[in-house]
mmCIF file of C-alpha atoms in Angstrom:
data_model
loop_
_atom_site.group_PDB
_atom_site.id
_atom_site.type_symbol
_atom_site.label_atom_id
_atom_site.label_comp_id
_atom_site.label_asym_id
_atom_site.label_seq_id
_atom_site.Cartn_x
_atom_site.Cartn_y
_atom_site.Cartn_z
ATOM 1 C CA MET A 27 -18.166 10.843 -5.912
ATOM 2 C CA TYR A 28 -17.844 12.141 -2.353
ATOM 3 C CA TYR A 29 -14.134 12.775 -2.059
ATOM 4 C CA PRO A 30 -12.515 15.974 -3.472
ATOM 5 C CA GLU A 31 -11.306 15.137 -7.165
ATOM 6 C CA PRO A 32 -7.663 14.955 -6.715
ATOM 7 C CA MET A 33 -8.187 12.571 -3.682
ATOM 8 C CA GLY A 34 -9.960 10.516 -5.770
ATOM 9 C CA ARG A 35 -7.351 10.439 -8.462
ATOM 10 C CA LEU A 36 -5.077 9.305 -5.558
ATOM 11 C CA ILE A 37 -7.163 6.309 -4.536
ATOM 12 C CA ALA A 38 -7.451 5.359 -8.223
ATOM 13 C CA GLN A 39 -3.751 5.412 -8.714
ATOM 14 C CA LEU A 40 -3.494 3.731 -5.291
ATOM 15 C CA ARG A 41 -5.841 0.814 -6.310
ATOM 16 C CA LYS A 42 -3.667 0.244 -9.122
ATOM 17 C CA LEU A 43 -0.968 -1.318 -6.798
ATOM 18 C CA PRO A 44 -1.145 -5.176 -6.458
ATOM 19 C CA GLY A 45 -3.334 -6.193 -3.277
ATOM 20 C CA ILE A 46 -4.514 -2.971 -2.659
ATOM 21 C CA GLY A 47 -8.422 -2.936 -2.901
ATOM 22 C CA PRO A 48 -10.823 0.333 -2.532
ATOM 23 C CA ARG A 49 -10.746 0.042 1.401
ATOM 24 C CA THR A 50 -6.984 -0.261 1.872
ATOM 25 C CA ALA A 51 -6.644 2.574 -0.957
ATOM 26 C CA GLN A 52 -8.718 5.100 0.534
ATOM 27 C CA ARG A 53 -7.331 4.247 3.869
ATOM 28 C CA LEU A 54 -3.793 4.906 2.452
ATOM 29 C CA ALA A 55 -4.908 8.166 0.759
ATOM 30 C CA PHE A 56 -6.271 10.124 3.979
ATOM 31 C CA HIS A 57 -3.247 8.844 5.690
ATOM 32 C CA ILE A 58 -1.056 10.360 3.134
ATOM 33 C CA LEU A 59 -3.125 13.640 3.305
ATOM 34 C CA ASP A 60 -2.670 13.273 6.848
ATOM 35 C CA ILE A 61 1.278 13.079 7.284
ATOM 36 C CA PRO A 62 3.762 16.074 7.662
ATOM 37 C CA ASP A 63 5.337 17.579 4.301
ATOM 38 C CA GLN A 64 8.499 16.244 5.345
ATOM 39 C CA GLU A 65 7.168 12.486 5.308
ATOM 40 C CA ALA A 66 5.062 12.958 2.235
ATOM 41 C CA LYS A 67 8.224 14.570 0.661
ATOM 42 C CA GLN A 68 10.337 11.600 1.634
ATOM 43 C CA LEU A 69 7.775 9.302 0.523
ATOM 44 C CA ILE A 70 7.935 10.885 -3.123
ATOM 45 C CA GLU A 71 11.467 11.352 -3.237
ATOM 46 C CA ALA A 72 12.014 7.520 -2.115
ATOM 47 C CA ILE A 73 9.527 6.410 -5.510
ATOM 48 C CA ALA A 74 11.363 8.581 -7.955
ATOM 49 C CA THR A 75 14.882 8.092 -6.483
ATOM 50 C CA ALA A 76 14.400 3.966 -6.505
ATOM 51 C CA ARG A 77 13.321 4.433 -10.089
ATOM 52 C CA ASP A 78 15.847 6.728 -11.078
ATOM 53 C CA GLU A 79 18.706 4.951 -9.716
ATOM 54 C CA VAL A 80 17.900 1.160 -9.944
ATOM 55 C CA SER A 81 18.096 -0.777 -13.127
ATOM 56 C CA HIS A 82 18.935 -4.279 -13.974
ATOM 57 C CA CYS A 83 22.638 -5.443 -14.095
ATOM 58 C CA SER A 84 23.404 -6.458 -17.855
ATOM 59 C CA ILE A 85 25.133 -9.562 -16.671
ATOM 60 C CA CYS A 86 22.720 -10.976 -14.339
ATOM 61 C CA GLY A 87 19.545 -9.285 -14.655
ATOM 62 C CA ASN A 88 19.189 -8.573 -10.931
ATOM 63 C CA LEU A 89 18.214 -5.181 -9.726
ATOM 64 C CA ALA A 90 21.158 -3.083 -8.959
ATOM 65 C CA THR A 91 22.347 0.761 -8.973
ATOM 66 C CA GLU A 92 25.690 -0.334 -10.699
ATOM 67 C CA ASP A 93 26.579 -2.313 -13.860
ATOM 68 C CA PRO A 94 27.712 -4.851 -13.433
ATOM 69 C CA CYS A 95 25.846 -5.133 -10.086
ATOM 70 C CA ASN A 96 28.059 -5.622 -6.936
ATOM 71 C CA LEU A 97 27.291 -9.612 -6.790
ATOM 72 C CA CYS A 98 28.844 -9.977 -10.226
ATOM 73 C CA SER A 99 32.083 -8.112 -9.718
ATOM 74 C CA SER A 100 32.505 -9.441 -6.318
ATOM 75 C CA PRO A 101 35.733 -11.169 -6.016
ATOM 76 C CA GLY A 102 34.178 -13.039 -3.074
ATOM 77 C CA ARG A 103 31.704 -14.934 -5.222
ATOM 78 C CA ASP A 104 32.618 -18.738 -6.837
ATOM 79 C CA ARG A 105 32.225 -17.648 -10.534
ATOM 80 C CA SER A 106 31.997 -21.442 -11.136
ATOM 81 C CA LEU A 107 28.460 -21.652 -10.222
ATOM 82 C CA ILE A 108 25.132 -19.728 -11.291
ATOM 83 C CA CYS A 109 21.927 -19.812 -9.573
ATOM 84 C CA VAL A 110 19.117 -19.317 -12.404
ATOM 85 C CA LEU A 111 16.100 -17.588 -10.621
ATOM 86 C CA GLN A 112 12.604 -15.966 -11.892
ATOM 87 C CA ASP A 113 13.029 -12.853 -10.356
ATOM 88 C CA PRO A 114 14.897 -10.326 -8.287
ATOM 89 C CA ARG A 115 12.970 -11.249 -5.376
ATOM 90 C CA ALA A 116 14.316 -14.939 -5.382
ATOM 91 C CA VAL A 117 17.833 -13.147 -5.233
ATOM 92 C CA VAL A 118 16.712 -11.656 -2.091
ATOM 93 C CA ALA A 119 15.568 -15.143 -0.594
ATOM 94 C CA MET A 120 18.515 -16.915 -1.729
ATOM 95 C CA GLU A 121 21.073 -14.027 -0.130
ATOM 96 C CA ARG A 122 19.282 -14.514 2.964
ATOM 97 C CA THR A 123 20.037 -18.004 3.196
ATOM 98 C CA HIS A 124 23.726 -17.140 3.507
ATOM 99 C CA GLU A 125 24.408 -20.634 1.959
ATOM 100 C CA TYR A 126 24.748 -19.491 -1.317
ATOM 101 C CA LYS A 127 28.107 -18.293 -2.741
ATOM 102 C CA GLY A 128 27.988 -18.280 -6.611
ATOM 103 C CA LEU A 129 26.602 -15.863 -8.989
ATOM 104 C CA TYR A 130 22.894 -15.401 -10.294
ATOM 105 C CA HIS A 131 21.120 -15.227 -13.270
ATOM 106 C CA VAL A 132 17.809 -13.717 -13.518
ATOM 107 C CA LEU A 133 15.287 -14.323 -15.946
ATOM 108 C CA GLY A 134 12.549 -12.134 -15.666
ATOM 109 C CA GLY A 135 10.077 -14.684 -15.493
ATOM 110 C CA ALA A 136 9.116 -18.077 -16.727
ATOM 111 C CA ILE A 137 8.080 -19.814 -19.588
ATOM 112 C CA SER A 138 4.297 -19.907 -19.909
ATOM 113 C CA PRO A 139 2.356 -20.272 -23.339
ATOM 114 C CA MET A 140 -0.737 -19.338 -21.589
ATOM 115 C CA GLU A 141 0.636 -15.442 -21.344
ATOM 116 C CA GLY A 142 2.790 -15.836 -24.242
ATOM 117 C CA ILE A 143 6.193 -15.667 -22.555
ATOM 118 C CA GLY A 144 8.436 -17.944 -24.247
ATOM 119 C CA PRO A 145 12.520 -18.248 -23.922
ATOM 120 C CA ASP A 146 12.698 -14.911 -26.200
ATOM 121 C CA GLU A 147 11.176 -12.973 -23.701
ATOM 122 C CA LEU A 148 13.052 -14.263 -20.810
ATOM 123 C CA ARG A 149 17.057 -13.762 -20.443
ATOM 124 C CA VAL A 150 17.949 -17.341 -21.878
ATOM 125 C CA LYS A 151 20.265 -16.212 -24.547
ATOM 126 C CA GLU A 152 22.189 -13.836 -21.659
ATOM 127 C CA LEU A 153 22.514 -17.420 -19.885
ATOM 128 C CA ILE A 154 23.691 -19.289 -22.574
ATOM 129 C CA GLN A 155 26.404 -16.673 -23.541
ATOM 130 C CA ARG A 156 27.604 -16.456 -20.042
ATOM 131 C CA LEU A 157 28.429 -20.384 -20.147
ATOM 132 C CA GLN A 158 30.649 -19.969 -23.276
ATOM 133 C CA ASP A 159 33.873 -19.699 -21.527
ATOM 134 C CA GLY A 160 34.340 -22.630 -19.641
ATOM 135 C CA THR A 161 34.441 -21.184 -16.166
ATOM 136 C CA VAL A 162 30.912 -22.151 -14.899
ATOM 137 C CA LYS A 163 30.811 -25.566 -13.803
ATOM 138 C CA GLU A 164 27.389 -25.845 -12.380
ATOM 139 C CA VAL A 165 23.998 -24.272 -13.276
ATOM 140 C CA VAL A 166 21.240 -24.448 -10.384
ATOM 141 C CA LEU A 167 18.033 -24.137 -11.672
ATOM 142 C CA ALA A 168 16.134 -22.536 -8.946
ATOM 143 C CA THR A 169 12.972 -21.458 -10.843
ATOM 144 C CA ASP A 170 9.596 -21.892 -8.666
ATOM 145 C CA LEU A 171 8.239 -24.920 -7.954
ATOM 146 C CA ASN A 172 4.892 -24.884 -9.790
ATOM 147 C CA ALA A 173 3.968 -25.913 -13.538
ATOM 148 C CA GLU A 174 5.800 -22.833 -15.301
ATOM 149 C CA GLY A 175 8.822 -23.066 -13.275
ATOM 150 C CA GLU A 176 9.279 -26.887 -13.611
ATOM 151 C CA VAL A 177 8.790 -26.160 -17.333
ATOM 152 C CA THR A 178 11.291 -23.509 -17.534
ATOM 153 C CA ALA A 179 13.904 -25.837 -15.466
ATOM 154 C CA THR A 180 13.218 -28.568 -17.919
ATOM 155 C CA TYR A 181 13.963 -26.747 -21.336
ATOM 156 C CA LEU A 182 17.033 -24.789 -19.706
ATOM 157 C CA ALA A 183 18.371 -28.044 -18.841
ATOM 158 C CA ARG A 184 18.209 -29.058 -22.211
ATOM 159 C CA LEU A 185 20.035 -26.243 -23.625
ATOM 160 C CA ILE A 186 22.667 -26.478 -20.583
ATOM 161 C CA LYS A 187 23.761 -30.456 -20.144
ATOM 162 C CA PRO A 188 24.978 -30.387 -23.989
ATOM 163 C CA LEU A 189 27.736 -27.970 -22.893
ATOM 164 C CA GLY A 190 28.855 -30.406 -20.573
ATOM 165 C CA ILE A 191 27.978 -28.100 -17.191
ATOM 166 C CA LYS A 192 26.216 -30.058 -14.688
ATOM 167 C CA THR A 193 22.631 -28.740 -14.400
ATOM 168 C CA THR A 194 21.101 -29.215 -11.008
ATOM 169 C CA ARG A 195 17.788 -28.201 -9.434
ATOM 170 C CA LEU A 196 16.858 -27.110 -5.608
ATOM 171 C CA ALA A 197 15.479 -30.344 -3.483
ATOM 172 C CA HIS A 198 12.181 -30.550 -3.028
ATOM 173 C CA GLY A 199 12.563 -29.673 0.680
ATOM 174 C CA LEU A 200 10.246 -26.428 -0.938
ATOM 175 C CA PRO A 201 6.723 -26.796 -0.588
ATOM 176 C CA VAL A 202 5.415 -27.718 -3.908
ATOM 177 C CA GLY A 203 3.263 -24.745 -5.845
ATOM 178 C CA GLY A 204 4.985 -22.408 -3.722
ATOM 179 C CA ASP A 205 6.742 -19.153 -4.846
ATOM 180 C CA LEU A 206 10.455 -19.222 -3.928
ATOM 181 C CA GLU A 207 10.131 -15.648 -2.443
ATOM 182 C CA TYR A 208 7.924 -17.026 0.631
ATOM 183 C CA ALA A 209 10.229 -19.649 1.432
ATOM 184 C CA ASP A 210 11.945 -19.537 5.110
ATOM 185 C CA GLN A 211 15.404 -19.262 5.149
ATOM 186 C CA VAL A 212 16.096 -22.647 6.658
ATOM 187 C CA THR A 213 14.025 -24.498 4.012
ATOM 188 C CA LEU A 214 15.743 -22.479 1.366
ATOM 189 C CA ALA A 215 19.341 -23.653 2.765
ATOM 190 C CA LYS A 216 18.109 -26.901 3.104
ATOM 191 C CA ALA A 217 16.766 -27.121 -0.470
ATOM 192 C CA PHE A 218 19.975 -25.608 -1.887
ATOM 193 C CA GLU A 219 22.110 -27.946 0.058
ATOM 194 C CA GLY A 220 20.138 -31.060 -1.261
ATOM 195 C CA ARG A 221 20.117 -30.013 -4.987
ATOM 196 C CA ARG A 222 20.044 -32.992 -7.291
ATOM 197 C CA GLU A 223 21.304 -33.174 -11.021
ATOM 198 C CA LEU A 224 19.061 -33.163 -13.804
ATOM 199 C CA MET B 258 21.073 -5.700 3.038
ATOM 200 C CA TYR B 259 19.966 -7.815 -0.456
ATOM 201 C CA TYR B 260 18.427 -4.905 -1.782
ATOM 202 C CA PRO B 261 20.162 -1.841 -3.948
ATOM 203 C CA GLU B 262 19.882 0.932 -1.188
ATOM 204 C CA PRO B 263 17.579 3.048 -2.780
ATOM 205 C CA MET B 264 15.082 0.024 -2.885
ATOM 206 C CA GLY B 265 15.688 -0.339 0.698
ATOM 207 C CA ARG B 266 14.776 3.309 1.261
ATOM 208 C CA LEU B 267 11.541 3.045 -0.848
ATOM 209 C CA ILE B 268 10.639 -0.543 1.363
ATOM 210 C CA ALA B 269 11.227 1.425 4.743
ATOM 211 C CA GLN B 270 9.105 4.785 3.211
ATOM 212 C CA LEU B 271 6.365 2.221 2.526
ATOM 213 C CA ARG B 272 6.263 0.345 5.886
ATOM 214 C CA LYS B 273 5.422 3.528 7.407
ATOM 215 C CA LEU B 274 2.101 3.320 5.533
ATOM 216 C CA PRO B 275 -1.028 1.923 7.931
ATOM 217 C CA GLY B 276 -1.638 -1.735 7.396
ATOM 218 C CA ILE B 277 1.547 -2.279 5.249
ATOM 219 C CA GLY B 278 3.940 -5.026 6.654
ATOM 220 C CA PRO B 279 7.523 -5.794 5.369
ATOM 221 C CA ARG B 280 6.369 -8.072 2.916
ATOM 222 C CA THR B 281 3.471 -6.096 1.249
ATOM 223 C CA ALA B 282 6.300 -3.164 1.401
ATOM 224 C CA GLN B 283 8.871 -5.440 -0.368
ATOM 225 C CA ARG B 284 5.873 -6.360 -3.037
ATOM 226 C CA LEU B 285 4.849 -2.616 -3.516
ATOM 227 C CA ALA B 286 8.487 -1.682 -4.060
ATOM 228 C CA PHE B 287 9.012 -4.566 -6.983
ATOM 229 C CA HIS B 288 6.083 -3.526 -8.440
ATOM 230 C CA ILE B 289 6.615 0.355 -8.155
ATOM 231 C CA LEU B 290 10.328 -0.438 -10.032
ATOM 232 C CA ASP B 291 8.375 -2.489 -12.525
ATOM 233 C CA ILE B 292 5.513 -0.605 -13.660
ATOM 234 C CA PRO B 293 6.244 1.863 -17.059
ATOM 235 C CA ASP B 294 7.420 5.689 -16.640
ATOM 236 C CA GLN B 295 4.237 7.152 -17.201
ATOM 237 C CA GLU B 296 2.219 5.127 -14.490
ATOM 238 C CA ALA B 297 4.895 5.867 -11.733
ATOM 239 C CA LYS B 298 4.542 9.482 -12.717
ATOM 240 C CA GLN B 299 0.959 9.536 -12.473
ATOM 241 C CA LEU B 300 1.371 7.714 -8.906
ATOM 242 C CA ILE B 301 3.784 10.552 -7.850
ATOM 243 C CA GLU B 302 1.762 13.372 -9.424
ATOM 244 C CA ALA B 303 -1.456 11.941 -7.651
ATOM 245 C CA ILE B 304 0.385 12.320 -4.125
ATOM 246 C CA ALA B 305 1.806 15.550 -4.487
ATOM 247 C CA THR B 306 -1.558 17.160 -6.559
ATOM 248 C CA ALA B 307 -3.692 15.570 -3.509
ATOM 249 C CA ARG B 308 -1.394 17.154 -0.970
ATOM 250 C CA ASP B 309 -1.197 20.282 -2.581
ATOM 251 C CA GLU B 310 -4.897 20.790 -3.551
ATOM 252 C CA VAL B 311 -6.889 19.289 -0.776
ATOM 253 C CA SER B 312 -7.285 20.780 2.658
ATOM 254 C CA HIS B 313 -9.823 21.471 5.238
ATOM 255 C CA CYS B 314 -12.707 23.397 5.113
ATOM 256 C CA SER B 315 -12.393 26.397 7.504
ATOM 257 C CA ILE B 316 -16.235 25.787 8.342
ATOM 258 C CA CYS B 317 -16.981 22.599 8.505
ATOM 259 C CA GLY B 318 -13.242 21.158 8.770
ATOM 260 C CA ASN B 319 -13.736 18.238 6.078
ATOM 261 C CA LEU B 320 -11.475 17.648 3.380
ATOM 262 C CA ALA B 321 -12.004 19.971 0.132
ATOM 263 C CA THR B 322 -10.250 21.740 -2.488
ATOM 264 C CA GLU B 323 -12.197 24.892 -1.712
ATOM 265 C CA ASP B 324 -12.753 27.061 1.184
ATOM 266 C CA PRO B 325 -15.478 26.800 2.205
ATOM 267 C CA CYS B 326 -16.441 23.191 0.951
ATOM 268 C CA ASN B 327 -18.847 22.444 -1.739
ATOM 269 C CA LEU B 328 -20.882 20.865 0.938
ATOM 270 C CA CYS B 329 -20.857 23.996 3.263
ATOM 271 C CA SER B 330 -21.328 26.322 0.321
ATOM 272 C CA SER B 331 -24.270 24.080 -1.256
ATOM 273 C CA PRO B 332 -27.671 25.936 -1.470
ATOM 274 C CA GLY B 333 -29.281 22.494 -1.356
ATOM 275 C CA ARG B 334 -28.364 21.245 2.010
ATOM 276 C CA ASP B 335 -30.480 21.941 5.215
ATOM 277 C CA ARG B 336 -28.733 24.499 7.366
ATOM 278 C CA SER B 337 -30.915 23.799 10.376
ATOM 279 C CA LEU B 338 -29.181 20.512 10.789
ATOM 280 C CA ILE B 339 -25.540 19.713 11.573
ATOM 281 C CA CYS B 340 -23.908 16.070 11.799
ATOM 282 C CA VAL B 341 -20.925 15.863 13.860
ATOM 283 C CA LEU B 342 -18.134 13.355 13.025
ATOM 284 C CA GLN B 343 -14.846 12.038 14.003
ATOM 285 C CA ASP B 344 -13.062 12.353 10.515
ATOM 286 C CA PRO B 345 -13.593 12.908 7.043
ATOM 287 C CA ARG B 346 -14.169 9.136 6.185
ATOM 288 C CA ALA B 347 -17.149 9.408 8.166
ATOM 289 C CA VAL B 348 -18.704 11.922 6.126
ATOM 290 C CA VAL B 349 -17.956 9.884 2.752
ATOM 291 C CA ALA B 350 -20.108 7.340 4.563
ATOM 292 C CA MET B 351 -22.925 9.481 5.545
ATOM 293 C CA GLU B 352 -23.304 10.946 1.986
ATOM 294 C CA ARG B 353 -23.315 7.242 0.453
ATOM 295 C CA THR B 354 -26.535 6.941 2.365
ATOM 296 C CA HIS B 355 -28.516 9.724 0.345
ATOM 297 C CA GLU B 356 -30.635 9.970 3.458
ATOM 298 C CA TYR B 357 -28.797 12.893 5.007
ATOM 299 C CA LYS B 358 -29.095 16.341 3.835
ATOM 300 C CA GLY B 359 -27.884 18.979 6.459
ATOM 301 C CA LEU B 360 -24.622 20.027 7.197
ATOM 302 C CA TYR B 361 -21.591 18.433 8.682
ATOM 303 C CA HIS B 362 -18.776 19.079 11.350
ATOM 304 C CA VAL B 363 -15.799 17.014 11.389
ATOM 305 C CA LEU B 364 -13.930 17.093 14.893
ATOM 306 C CA GLY B 365 -10.722 15.405 13.578
ATOM 307 C CA GLY B 366 -10.838 12.839 16.495
ATOM 308 C CA ALA B 367 -12.439 11.899 19.711
ATOM 309 C CA ILE B 368 -11.611 12.775 23.200
ATOM 310 C CA SER B 369 -9.238 10.238 24.343
ATOM 311 C CA PRO B 370 -7.114 10.881 27.820
ATOM 312 C CA MET B 371 -5.358 7.676 26.792
ATOM 313 C CA GLU B 372 -4.055 9.332 23.846
ATOM 314 C CA GLY B 373 -3.854 12.858 25.519
ATOM 315 C CA ILE B 374 -6.795 14.147 23.238
ATOM 316 C CA GLY B 375 -8.865 16.649 25.054
ATOM 317 C CA PRO B 376 -11.756 19.243 23.394
ATOM 318 C CA ASP B 377 -8.781 21.721 22.683
ATOM 319 C CA GLU B 378 -7.164 19.118 20.314
ATOM 320 C CA LEU B 379 -10.570 18.829 18.217
ATOM 321 C CA ARG B 380 -12.630 21.186 16.425
ATOM 322 C CA VAL B 381 -14.934 21.735 19.465
ATOM 323 C CA LYS B 382 -14.650 25.820 19.633
ATOM 324 C CA GLU B 383 -15.498 25.861 16.022
ATOM 325 C CA LEU B 384 -18.702 23.918 16.641
ATOM 326 C CA ILE B 385 -19.924 25.745 19.557
ATOM 327 C CA GLN B 386 -19.051 28.900 17.347
ATOM 328 C CA ARG B 387 -21.365 27.745 14.548
ATOM 329 C CA LEU B 388 -24.448 27.016 16.706
ATOM 330 C CA GLN B 389 -24.247 30.962 18.145
ATOM 331 C CA ASP B 390 -26.633 32.497 15.499
ATOM 332 C CA GLY B 391 -29.540 30.457 16.143
ATOM 333 C CA THR B 392 -29.987 28.749 12.136
ATOM 334 C CA VAL B 393 -28.940 25.387 13.885
ATOM 335 C CA LYS B 394 -31.942 23.446 15.269
ATOM 336 C CA GLU B 395 -30.592 20.127 15.557
ATOM 337 C CA VAL B 396 -27.236 18.532 16.204
ATOM 338 C CA VAL B 397 -26.800 14.817 15.164
ATOM 339 C CA LEU B 398 -23.726 13.234 17.385
ATOM 340 C CA ALA B 399 -22.576 10.735 15.087
ATOM 341 C CA THR B 400 -19.128 10.045 16.676
ATOM 342 C CA ASP B 401 -17.726 6.290 16.533
ATOM 343 C CA LEU B 402 -19.913 3.723 18.781
ATOM 344 C CA ASN B 403 -16.909 3.085 20.892
ATOM 345 C CA ALA B 404 -15.948 4.289 24.224
ATOM 346 C CA GLU B 405 -13.935 7.337 22.914
ATOM 347 C CA GLY B 406 -17.162 8.023 20.781
ATOM 348 C CA GLU B 407 -19.433 8.058 23.091
ATOM 349 C CA VAL B 408 -17.485 9.954 25.674
ATOM 350 C CA THR B 409 -17.166 12.892 23.196
ATOM 351 C CA ALA B 410 -20.801 12.563 22.488
ATOM 352 C CA THR B 411 -21.778 12.970 25.877
ATOM 353 C CA TYR B 412 -19.354 15.730 26.560
ATOM 354 C CA LEU B 413 -20.462 17.692 23.473
ATOM 355 C CA ALA B 414 -24.500 17.071 24.225
ATOM 356 C CA ARG B 415 -23.650 18.744 27.868
ATOM 357 C CA LEU B 416 -22.278 21.841 25.808
ATOM 358 C CA ILE B 417 -24.842 21.768 23.271
ATOM 359 C CA LYS B 418 -28.116 21.352 25.049
ATOM 360 C CA PRO B 419 -28.088 24.459 27.228
ATOM 361 C CA LEU B 420 -28.044 26.556 23.814
ATOM 362 C CA GLY B 421 -31.543 25.123 23.321
ATOM 363 C CA ILE B 422 -30.463 23.043 20.414
ATOM 364 C CA LYS B 423 -32.237 19.341 19.848
ATOM 365 C CA THR B 424 -29.233 17.125 20.398
ATOM 366 C CA THR B 425 -29.506 13.461 18.862
ATOM 367 C CA ARG B 426 -27.256 10.446 18.596
ATOM 368 C CA LEU B 427 -27.355 8.114 15.830
ATOM 369 C CA ALA B 428 -29.590 4.802 16.540
ATOM 370 C CA HIS B 429 -27.763 1.936 18.033
ATOM 371 C CA GLY B 430 -28.883 -0.154 14.523
ATOM 372 C CA LEU B 431 -25.169 0.051 14.129
ATOM 373 C CA PRO B 432 -22.762 -2.683 15.425
ATOM 374 C CA VAL B 433 -21.476 -1.404 18.622
ATOM 375 C CA GLY B 434 -17.877 -0.727 19.032
ATOM 376 C CA GLY B 435 -17.670 -0.392 14.929
ATOM 377 C CA ASP B 436 -16.099 2.283 13.208
ATOM 378 C CA LEU B 437 -18.807 4.545 11.336
ATOM 379 C CA GLU B 438 -16.867 4.504 8.035
ATOM 380 C CA TYR B 439 -17.008 0.265 7.680
ATOM 381 C CA ALA B 440 -21.002 0.470 8.115
ATOM 382 C CA ASP B 441 -22.971 -0.368 5.145
ATOM 383 C CA GLN B 442 -25.182 2.367 3.786
ATOM 384 C CA VAL B 443 -28.643 0.865 4.441
ATOM 385 C CA THR B 444 -27.940 0.477 8.379
ATOM 386 C CA LEU B 445 -26.073 3.744 8.633
ATOM 387 C CA ALA B 446 -29.324 5.198 6.651
ATOM 388 C CA LYS B 447 -31.369 3.183 9.464
ATOM 389 C CA ALA B 448 -29.269 4.392 12.273
ATOM 390 C CA PHE B 449 -29.931 7.938 10.948
ATOM 391 C CA GLU B 450 -33.507 7.734 10.680
ATOM 392 C CA GLY B 451 -33.786 6.152 14.155
ATOM 393 C CA ARG B 452 -31.707 8.868 15.794
ATOM 394 C CA ARG B 453 -32.894 9.640 19.594
ATOM 395 C CA GLU B 454 -32.417 12.698 21.511
ATOM 396 C CA LEU B 455 -29.821 12.818 24.240
#
């Protein structure tokens, strides 16, 4: 131990963050000790406020400060169309295309028997409930294009098609095996345009 | 803006950290929203505590929870030897060698006319003061092996040699142009062993 103890603790906490190794954690810790009080306060407050004020929309499951979220309550969105996504990062990616004007449904993950995640761990029941009143005419299954995402899309298609609702999947313009959040906006917009019925 | 506003603010704060780009900041922000309350509290507390409890030792300038720091007040260290370093990270690197048993002096940077950093911006005066009572027999100038570090070492050597104190520089076993903090412990230990008089 060559660090003062509170610094060692800070480094240990930073190492828990995704993609932060020991070198980066050390560099961040030294930086955090170096910045002016004002800046440190802003960082701490940003963490605390984001956690206090941001939660999940009870309708679509997206991150939001209000419930329902401003996407679900917007009069400008097409209520006959729901895009189903694994997580809130994908909503950010879809919105960035400026092509999509429907609503969203965030599952909170994908079916993965390996990790013990089944339909009950995801917001599947909530999705089916949203489809009961006949407003929704099409569900776009935009789960990630890897094994778990495909399995989830297939599973959902089997549940939704019997309700007489059109079920589509994003076109394979996206790189196979890639996460939706890393797609560039043009590719993603193209993929949405070329969506195909399942 | 596709994020809830407090999230956008959190991402903006995270982007201010060194080496954190927009993608990483977004990933970290989503992670921070996802973790349990307990873990978020620990992170915030670690930042606040490190800043509250860690400050600079008034003698050597190293980061410490006490003043003087436990290196300066340790009876086991050789008080005739001072190793001059640019920043606290280099102390961590030197201590890791287990070869060095003297004291330290952290300058807080290196002379850099380009960035407007002269001797007055560094803890040079404090160093010269420590050399007045005749205890110190050797000063190892272990500033980084780049232009600024070499200039700083040369500058300090000119100040210290007239005091009749041996002035050495770490051997060029270290990769030229490299930062001290990234040196492995064996190389660094060798460099210390082969230090040469200026």
